[in-house]
Short mmCIF file of C-alpha atoms and ligand atoms in Angstrom, two decimals:
data_model
loop_
_atom_site.label_atom_id
_atom_site.label_comp_id
_atom_site.label_asym_id
_atom_site.label_seq_id
_atom_site.Cartn_x
_atom_site.Cartn_y
_atom_site.Cartn_z
CA UNK A 1 0.00 0.00 0.00
CA UNK A 2 1.65 3.27 -1.12
CA UNK A 3 0.85 6.05 1.30
CA UNK A 4 3.22 8.71 0.01
CA UNK A 5 3.21 7.93 -3.72
CA UNK A 6 6.90 8.87 -3.49
CA UNK A 7 5.93 12.45 -2.66
CA UNK A 8 8.10 12.85 0.41
CA UNK A 9 7.50 16.31 1.85
CA UNK A 10 6.34 17.75 5.18
CA UNK A 11 2.84 18.53 3.92
CA UNK A 12 2.11 15.05 2.52
CA UNK A 13 3.50 13.31 5.58
CA UNK A 14 1.58 15.47 8.06
CA UNK A 15 -1.68 15.03 6.13
CA UNK A 16 -1.25 11.25 6.13
CA UNK A 17 -0.38 11.16 9.86
CA UNK A 18 -3.42 13.28 10.84
CA UNK A 19 -5.51 10.96 8.67
CA UNK A 20 -4.46 8.12 11.00
CA UNK A 21 -6.38 9.83 13.87
CA UNK A 22 -3.12 11.17 15.31
CA UNK A 23 -4.00 14.46 17.00
CA UNK A 24 -0.83 16.53 16.65
CA UNK A 25 2.23 16.35 14.38
CA UNK A 26 5.33 18.51 14.08
CA UNK A 27 8.70 18.30 12.34
CA UNK A 28 12.01 19.33 13.89
CA UNK A 29 15.31 19.78 12.09
CA UNK A 30 17.91 17.48 13.68
CA UNK A 31 20.41 20.35 13.80
CA UNK A 32 18.05 22.48 15.92
CA UNK A 33 16.82 19.76 18.27
CA UNK A 34 16.72 21.02 21.88
CA UNK A 35 18.80 18.59 23.95
CA UNK A 36 18.02 17.49 27.50
CA UNK A 37 20.27 15.96 30.16
CA UNK A 38 21.78 13.49 29.42
CA UNK A 39 21.97 14.93 25.86
CA UNK A 40 20.54 12.59 23.22
CA UNK A 41 21.07 14.13 19.74
CA UNK A 42 19.29 12.42 16.81
CA UNK A 43 22.65 12.09 15.06
CA UNK A 44 23.71 9.62 17.78
CA UNK A 45 20.88 7.37 16.59
CA UNK A 46 21.47 8.02 12.86
CA UNK A 47 24.44 10.15 11.72
CA UNK A 48 22.66 10.91 8.41
CA UNK A 49 19.38 11.95 10.05
CA UNK A 50 17.87 15.25 8.81
CA UNK A 51 14.40 15.38 10.45
CA UNK A 52 12.55 14.27 13.58
CA UNK A 53 8.79 13.78 13.10
CA UNK A 54 6.95 14.19 16.44
CA UNK A 55 3.44 12.80 16.89
CA UNK A 56 0.95 13.10 19.79
CA UNK A 57 -2.31 11.35 20.65
CA UNK A 58 -4.54 12.87 23.33
CA UNK A 59 -5.32 10.78 26.37
CA UNK A 60 -9.00 10.13 27.08
CA UNK A 61 -10.01 12.70 29.72
CA UNK A 62 -12.44 10.08 30.98
CA UNK A 63 -9.46 7.90 31.96
CA UNK A 64 -7.74 10.88 33.61
CA UNK A 65 -10.85 11.37 35.78
CA UNK A 66 -11.37 7.59 36.25
CA UNK A 67 -11.63 6.24 39.86
CA UNK A 68 -8.59 3.94 39.46
CA UNK A 69 -5.28 4.75 37.79
CA UNK A 70 -5.15 1.35 36.07
CA UNK A 71 -7.99 2.49 33.80
CA UNK A 72 -5.76 5.37 32.67
CA UNK A 73 -2.80 3.03 32.25
CA UNK A 74 -4.79 0.77 29.95
CA UNK A 75 -5.97 3.75 27.91
CA UNK A 76 -2.39 5.08 27.85
CA UNK A 77 -1.19 1.81 26.34
CA UNK A 78 -3.78 2.07 23.58
CA UNK A 79 -2.55 5.57 22.70
CA UNK A 80 0.97 4.12 22.54
CA UNK A 81 -0.22 1.36 20.21
CA UNK A 82 -1.83 3.87 17.86
CA UNK A 83 1.35 5.98 17.80
CA UNK A 84 3.72 3.03 17.36
CA UNK A 85 1.67 1.47 14.55
CA UNK A 86 1.48 4.78 12.68
CA UNK A 87 5.22 5.37 13.16
CA UNK A 88 5.98 1.87 11.87
CA UNK A 89 3.79 2.26 8.76
CA UNK A 90 5.29 5.66 7.89
CA UNK A 91 8.84 4.49 8.63
CA UNK A 92 8.49 1.63 6.14
CA UNK A 93 7.19 3.95 3.44
CA UNK A 94 9.98 6.47 3.97
CA UNK A 95 12.55 3.68 3.62
CA UNK A 96 10.87 2.45 0.42
CA UNK A 97 11.14 6.02 -0.81
CA UNK A 98 14.89 5.87 -0.15
CA UNK A 99 15.30 7.45 3.29
CA UNK A 100 16.78 5.51 6.22
CA UNK A 101 14.24 5.85 9.06
CA UNK A 102 14.02 4.88 12.77
CA UNK A 103 10.58 4.92 14.49
CA UNK A 104 10.99 5.35 18.30
CA UNK A 105 8.29 3.76 20.46
CA UNK A 106 6.01 5.82 22.73
CA UNK A 107 6.95 3.40 25.55
CA UNK A 108 10.27 1.79 26.32
CA UNK A 109 13.18 1.14 25.86
CA UNK A 110 15.18 3.39 28.18
CA UNK A 111 18.81 3.28 29.15
CA UNK A 112 19.23 2.35 32.82
CA UNK A 113 21.91 4.06 34.91
CA UNK A 114 22.77 2.48 38.27
CA UNK A 115 25.88 4.69 38.35
CA UNK A 116 26.39 8.30 37.31
CA UNK A 117 28.18 8.13 33.91
CA UNK A 118 29.88 11.46 34.76
CA UNK A 119 31.49 10.29 38.03
CA UNK A 120 31.07 6.50 38.07
CA UNK A 121 29.55 6.93 41.53
CA UNK A 122 26.41 4.86 42.33
CA UNK A 123 23.20 6.91 42.14
CA UNK A 124 21.12 6.81 45.34
CA UNK A 125 18.22 5.81 43.05
CA UNK A 126 18.80 4.23 39.59
CA UNK A 127 17.98 6.71 36.79
CA UNK A 128 16.64 6.16 33.29
CA UNK A 129 16.75 8.11 30.03
CA UNK A 130 15.34 7.61 26.56
CA UNK A 131 17.34 7.50 23.33
CA UNK A 132 15.45 10.66 22.35
CA UNK A 133 13.52 13.04 24.64
CA UNK A 134 10.05 13.44 23.11
CA UNK A 135 9.20 16.48 25.29
CA UNK A 136 12.21 18.39 24.02
CA UNK A 137 11.67 17.30 20.40
CA UNK A 138 8.05 18.52 20.68
CA UNK A 139 9.21 21.91 21.99
CA UNK A 140 11.77 22.07 19.13
CA UNK A 141 8.95 21.91 16.54
CA UNK A 142 6.59 24.35 18.33
CA UNK A 143 4.08 21.71 19.47
CA UNK A 144 4.16 22.94 23.08
CA UNK A 145 6.24 23.97 26.08
CA UNK A 146 7.48 22.21 29.23
CA UNK A 147 5.33 23.36 32.18
CA UNK A 148 6.05 23.58 35.89
CA UNK A 149 4.90 19.93 36.06
CA UNK A 150 7.94 19.11 33.87
CA UNK A 151 5.55 17.78 31.22
CA UNK A 152 4.90 18.94 27.67
CA UNK A 153 1.89 21.27 27.64
CA UNK A 154 0.10 21.84 24.31
CA UNK A 155 -2.56 24.52 23.68
CA UNK A 156 -5.01 21.78 22.65
CA UNK A 157 -4.58 19.14 25.37
CA UNK A 158 -2.40 20.66 28.14
CA UNK A 159 -0.33 17.71 29.55
CA UNK A 160 -2.77 15.03 28.38
CA UNK A 161 -1.10 13.60 25.28
CA UNK A 162 1.17 10.64 24.62
CA UNK A 163 4.19 11.32 22.41
CA UNK A 164 6.41 9.43 20.01
CA UNK A 165 8.92 10.32 17.29
CA UNK A 166 10.47 9.15 14.03
CA UNK A 167 14.09 9.93 13.10
CA UNK A 168 14.65 10.04 9.31
CA UNK A 169 17.09 11.02 6.55
CA UNK A 170 14.20 12.67 4.69
CA UNK A 171 14.91 16.44 4.47
CA UNK A 172 11.52 17.81 5.57
CA UNK A 173 10.47 21.46 6.04
CA UNK A 174 10.78 21.96 9.84
CA UNK A 175 8.26 23.73 12.10
CA UNK A 176 9.78 26.52 14.19
CA UNK A 177 9.70 26.36 18.00
CA UNK A 178 7.18 28.80 19.52
CA UNK A 179 7.02 30.92 22.65
CA UNK A 180 3.58 29.75 23.85
CA UNK A 181 3.40 30.88 27.51
CA UNK A 182 0.88 28.12 28.40
CA UNK A 183 1.82 27.28 32.02
CA UNK A 184 -0.13 29.61 34.31
CA UNK A 185 2.17 28.95 37.31
CA UNK A 186 -0.84 28.02 39.50
CA UNK A 187 1.24 25.38 41.34
CA UNK A 188 -1.70 22.94 41.35
CA UNK A 189 0.74 20.28 40.10
CA UNK A 190 3.25 21.04 42.85
CA UNK A 191 0.52 20.85 45.53
CA UNK A 192 -0.87 17.60 44.03
CA UNK A 193 2.48 15.77 43.76
CA UNK A 194 2.29 12.95 46.38
CA UNK A 195 6.05 12.22 46.35
CA UNK A 196 7.36 15.77 46.76
CA UNK A 197 9.22 15.43 43.46
CA UNK A 198 7.64 18.63 42.12
CA UNK A 199 8.79 21.76 43.87
CA UNK A 200 7.97 25.38 42.91
CA UNK A 201 11.41 25.76 41.33
CA UNK A 202 12.33 22.27 40.13
CA UNK A 203 11.48 18.62 39.53
CA UNK A 204 13.43 15.90 41.37
CA UNK A 205 13.41 12.70 39.37
CA UNK A 206 14.31 10.20 42.13
CA UNK A 207 11.24 10.57 44.45
CA UNK A 208 9.06 10.58 41.31
CA UNK A 209 10.65 7.38 40.01
CA UNK A 210 10.19 5.38 43.22
CA UNK A 211 6.58 6.54 43.66
CA UNK A 212 5.63 6.10 39.96
CA UNK A 213 7.28 2.68 39.67
CA UNK A 214 6.63 1.11 43.10
CA UNK A 215 4.31 3.44 45.00
CA UNK A 216 6.98 4.17 47.62
CA UNK A 217 7.34 7.59 49.27
CA UNK A 218 10.87 6.88 50.48
CA UNK A 219 14.10 6.66 48.49
CA UNK A 220 16.43 3.72 49.18
CA UNK A 221 18.22 4.48 52.50
CA UNK A 222 21.45 6.44 52.10
CA UNK A 223 22.44 6.02 55.78
CA UNK A 224 21.92 3.52 58.64
CA UNK A 225 19.48 5.82 60.44
CA UNK A 226 17.14 5.80 57.42
CA UNK A 227 16.68 2.00 57.45
CA UNK A 228 14.09 1.74 60.28
CA UNK A 229 11.72 4.14 58.50
CA UNK A 230 12.30 2.41 55.16
CA UNK A 231 11.59 -1.05 56.59
CA UNK A 232 8.47 0.29 58.35
CA UNK A 233 7.25 1.60 54.97
CA UNK A 234 7.97 -1.75 53.26
CA UNK A 235 6.11 -3.65 55.98
CA UNK A 236 3.08 -1.38 55.65
CA UNK A 237 3.03 -1.95 51.87
CA UNK A 238 3.52 -5.73 52.25
CA UNK A 239 0.61 -5.93 54.72
CA UNK A 240 -1.76 -4.29 52.21
CA UNK A 241 -0.39 -5.16 48.74
CA UNK A 242 0.21 -8.46 46.91
CA UNK A 243 3.32 -7.54 44.92
CA UNK A 244 3.29 -10.79 42.94
CA UNK A 245 -0.25 -10.28 41.66
CA UNK A 246 0.42 -6.56 41.08
CA UNK A 247 3.54 -7.30 39.01
CA UNK A 248 1.62 -9.97 37.10
CA UNK A 249 -0.96 -7.33 36.16
CA UNK A 250 1.79 -4.80 35.41
CA UNK A 251 3.31 -7.18 32.85
CA UNK A 252 -0.05 -7.05 31.00
CA UNK A 253 -1.10 -3.42 31.49
CA UNK A 254 2.24 -1.66 32.19
CA UNK A 255 2.80 0.09 35.51
CA UNK A 256 1.68 3.49 36.74
CA UNK A 257 1.17 4.37 40.39
CA UNK A 258 0.76 8.10 39.78
CA UNK A 259 -0.32 10.76 37.26
CA UNK A 260 -1.28 13.47 39.78
CA UNK A 261 0.95 16.11 38.11
CA UNK A 262 -1.06 15.56 34.90
CA UNK A 263 -4.49 15.30 36.57
CA UNK A 264 -4.07 18.60 38.51
CA UNK A 265 -3.30 20.64 35.37
CA UNK A 266 -6.26 22.59 33.87
CA UNK A 267 -4.47 23.65 30.64
CA UNK A 268 -5.95 22.43 27.34
CA UNK A 269 -8.60 24.10 25.13
CA UNK A 270 -10.05 20.77 23.94
CA UNK A 271 -11.17 19.79 27.43
CA UNK A 272 -13.11 22.98 28.19
CA UNK A 273 -16.46 21.53 27.03
CA UNK A 274 -16.16 18.10 28.72
CA UNK A 275 -13.97 18.63 31.80
CA UNK A 276 -15.91 17.56 34.94
CA UNK A 277 -16.27 20.33 37.55
CA UNK A 278 -14.71 18.19 40.30
CA UNK A 279 -11.47 16.14 40.06
CA UNK A 280 -12.35 12.95 41.98
CA UNK A 281 -9.68 11.06 43.92
CA UNK A 282 -7.99 8.41 41.79
CA UNK A 283 -7.15 5.16 43.56
CA UNK A 284 -3.79 3.43 43.11
CA UNK A 285 -2.26 0.54 45.02
CA UNK A 286 0.38 2.98 46.24
CA UNK A 287 -2.07 4.58 48.65
CA UNK A 288 -1.31 2.54 51.79
C1 B12 B 301 12.40 7.85 31.73
C2 B12 B 301 11.00 8.46 31.75
C3 B12 B 301 10.40 8.69 33.00
C4 B12 B 301 11.14 8.54 34.30
C5 B12 B 301 12.16 9.69 34.49
C6 B12 B 301 11.54 11.02 34.17
C7 B12 B 301 12.55 12.12 33.81
N1 B12 B 301 12.03 13.32 33.75
O1 B12 B 301 13.72 11.85 33.56
C8 B12 B 301 9.99 8.53 35.33
C9 B12 B 301 9.59 7.08 35.55
C10 B12 B 301 10.28 9.18 36.68
C11 B12 B 301 8.88 9.19 34.56
C12 B12 B 301 7.76 9.74 35.15
C13 B12 B 301 6.70 10.21 34.43
N2 B12 B 301 6.49 10.10 33.10
CO1 B12 B 301 7.86 9.60 31.88
N3 B12 B 301 9.09 9.23 30.49
C14 B12 B 301 10.32 8.80 30.56
C15 B12 B 301 10.89 8.68 29.13
C16 B12 B 301 10.84 7.21 28.72
C17 B12 B 301 12.32 9.23 28.95
C18 B12 B 301 12.48 10.61 29.60
C19 B12 B 301 13.93 11.05 29.57
O2 B12 B 301 14.70 10.73 28.66
N4 B12 B 301 14.30 11.83 30.62
C20 B12 B 301 15.60 12.50 30.69
C21 B12 B 301 15.35 14.03 30.58
C22 B12 B 301 14.71 14.36 29.27
O3 B12 B 301 14.44 14.35 31.63
P1 B12 B 301 14.26 15.81 32.26
O4 B12 B 301 13.02 15.76 33.06
O5 B12 B 301 14.38 16.87 31.26
O6 B12 B 301 15.52 15.94 33.24
C23 B12 B 301 15.70 15.02 34.26
C24 B12 B 301 16.92 14.16 33.98
O7 B12 B 301 17.95 14.93 33.45
C25 B12 B 301 17.24 13.65 35.39
N5 B12 B 301 18.67 13.48 35.57
C26 B12 B 301 19.47 14.35 36.21
N6 B12 B 301 20.74 13.85 36.14
C27 B12 B 301 20.70 12.69 35.44
C28 B12 B 301 21.70 11.79 35.08
C29 B12 B 301 21.34 10.66 34.34
C30 B12 B 301 22.39 9.68 33.91
C31 B12 B 301 19.99 10.43 33.98
C32 B12 B 301 19.61 9.22 33.18
C33 B12 B 301 18.97 11.35 34.34
C34 B12 B 301 19.36 12.46 35.07
O8 B12 B 301 16.78 14.64 36.30
C35 B12 B 301 16.14 15.68 35.55
C36 B12 B 301 14.94 16.16 36.32
O9 B12 B 301 15.37 16.64 37.54
C37 B12 B 301 9.87 9.59 28.32
C38 B12 B 301 9.68 9.16 26.84
C39 B12 B 301 10.70 9.88 25.92
N7 B12 B 301 11.26 9.11 25.01
O10 B12 B 301 10.95 11.06 26.04
C40 B12 B 301 8.58 9.43 29.15
C41 B12 B 301 7.64 10.63 29.25
C42 B12 B 301 8.41 11.91 29.49
N8 B12 B 301 6.87 10.35 30.45
C43 B12 B 301 5.63 10.70 30.41
C44 B12 B 301 4.70 10.62 31.51
C45 B12 B 301 3.23 10.83 31.18
C46 B12 B 301 5.16 10.37 32.81
C47 B12 B 301 4.38 10.38 34.14
C48 B12 B 301 3.14 11.23 34.25
C49 B12 B 301 4.11 8.96 34.63
C50 B12 B 301 3.12 8.19 33.92
N9 B12 B 301 2.20 7.76 34.68
O11 B12 B 301 3.20 7.98 32.74
C51 B12 B 301 5.50 10.86 35.12
C52 B12 B 301 5.61 12.40 35.09
C53 B12 B 301 6.90 12.91 35.73
C54 B12 B 301 7.11 14.41 35.46
N10 B12 B 301 6.23 15.23 36.00
O12 B12 B 301 8.03 14.75 34.73
C55 B12 B 301 5.27 11.25 29.02
C56 B12 B 301 5.08 12.78 29.12
C57 B12 B 301 4.03 13.30 28.16
C58 B12 B 301 3.96 14.83 28.30
N11 B12 B 301 2.77 15.38 28.21
O13 B12 B 301 4.97 15.48 28.52
C59 B12 B 301 6.50 10.78 28.14
C60 B12 B 301 6.93 11.75 27.04
C61 B12 B 301 6.12 9.42 27.52
C62 B12 B 301 5.27 9.53 26.22
N12 B12 B 301 5.51 8.62 25.30
O14 B12 B 301 4.42 10.37 26.08
N13 B12 B 301 9.12 9.14 33.22
#
């Protein structure tokens, strides 16, 4: 099935992507890609790359307001499937048209760092990074900005979109980055963050990682005196949670113990008509 009829340009590609019920699309020039830390330039993935195509699918607001986070997780995985399938189809067509192309999944993989590559010293909490930061690629092509919640905010959906990207040799007309001024600085995200990772002036990844991935509000102990509190927390979780059954479910649905930084944010024009007046509590097994 020819989708591009060998007409490889930004306009044709965007039209086809939006036709696949993808909500947002933007194109960044690999030379002007905004890099994060640790820096992950597209050229490291493909030295001959010229463009990064960024795609976004809105989450269902119904799942964001759902009574249990697992309903959002399942919906999240469907948005990832839609993105990954579209990226795969387009990637194959671009290669048939003569351009080496690498679709990058909306989910994993990530590189895992037990030790700090800069110092070799062991991190207190293992850190992870993608091969390409979708948030920064999206900012590079004017799709949105990174808000106080450290998430990509778009005018249409606020933080509620799943992202993915395609790295390609195809020389496509890039979209310029934009100064959007979307984040209102209301601090709702900071106040809602259950792990204390979000602070008025910064985002700390470690407390977010342990709460998002295991539902724990304590980092691994860094000193003897922290062990009693850590063990007390583990015991409380073990009394109320069946980790084996939970991990079994996580293998099927993926894991999320928290999206409070997303749920608290009121940015997003598309939600104005359907956003419920009250944000109900959202249960997760982490709440013990
Ligand atoms: C790894 C990862 C995580 C990790 C680490 C997050 C992080 N910021 O580094 C954890 C598990 C904590 C996480 C949490 C969440 N994530 Co996440 N995550 C990713 C992933 C796969 C890679 C991100 C990455 O490369 N981070 C590194 C840089 C870019 O992060 P940074 O915030 O700018 O800077 C941090 C790092 O530099 C880190 N750091 C500092 N020193 C060092 C040293 C080393 C060696 C490393 C590795 C890191 C590190 O600390 C900085 C923050 O203080 C992306 C997908 C992608 N390919 O981009 C999704 C992604 C960013 N996540 C997403 C989401 C939705 C979430 C959560 C809401 C959880 C959930 N339920 O899904 C929370 C939100 C946390 C927040 N408010 O930022 C979405 C965001 C969509 C949007 N609207 O922006 C993405 C884009 C996935 C997607 N396909 O849509 N995530």
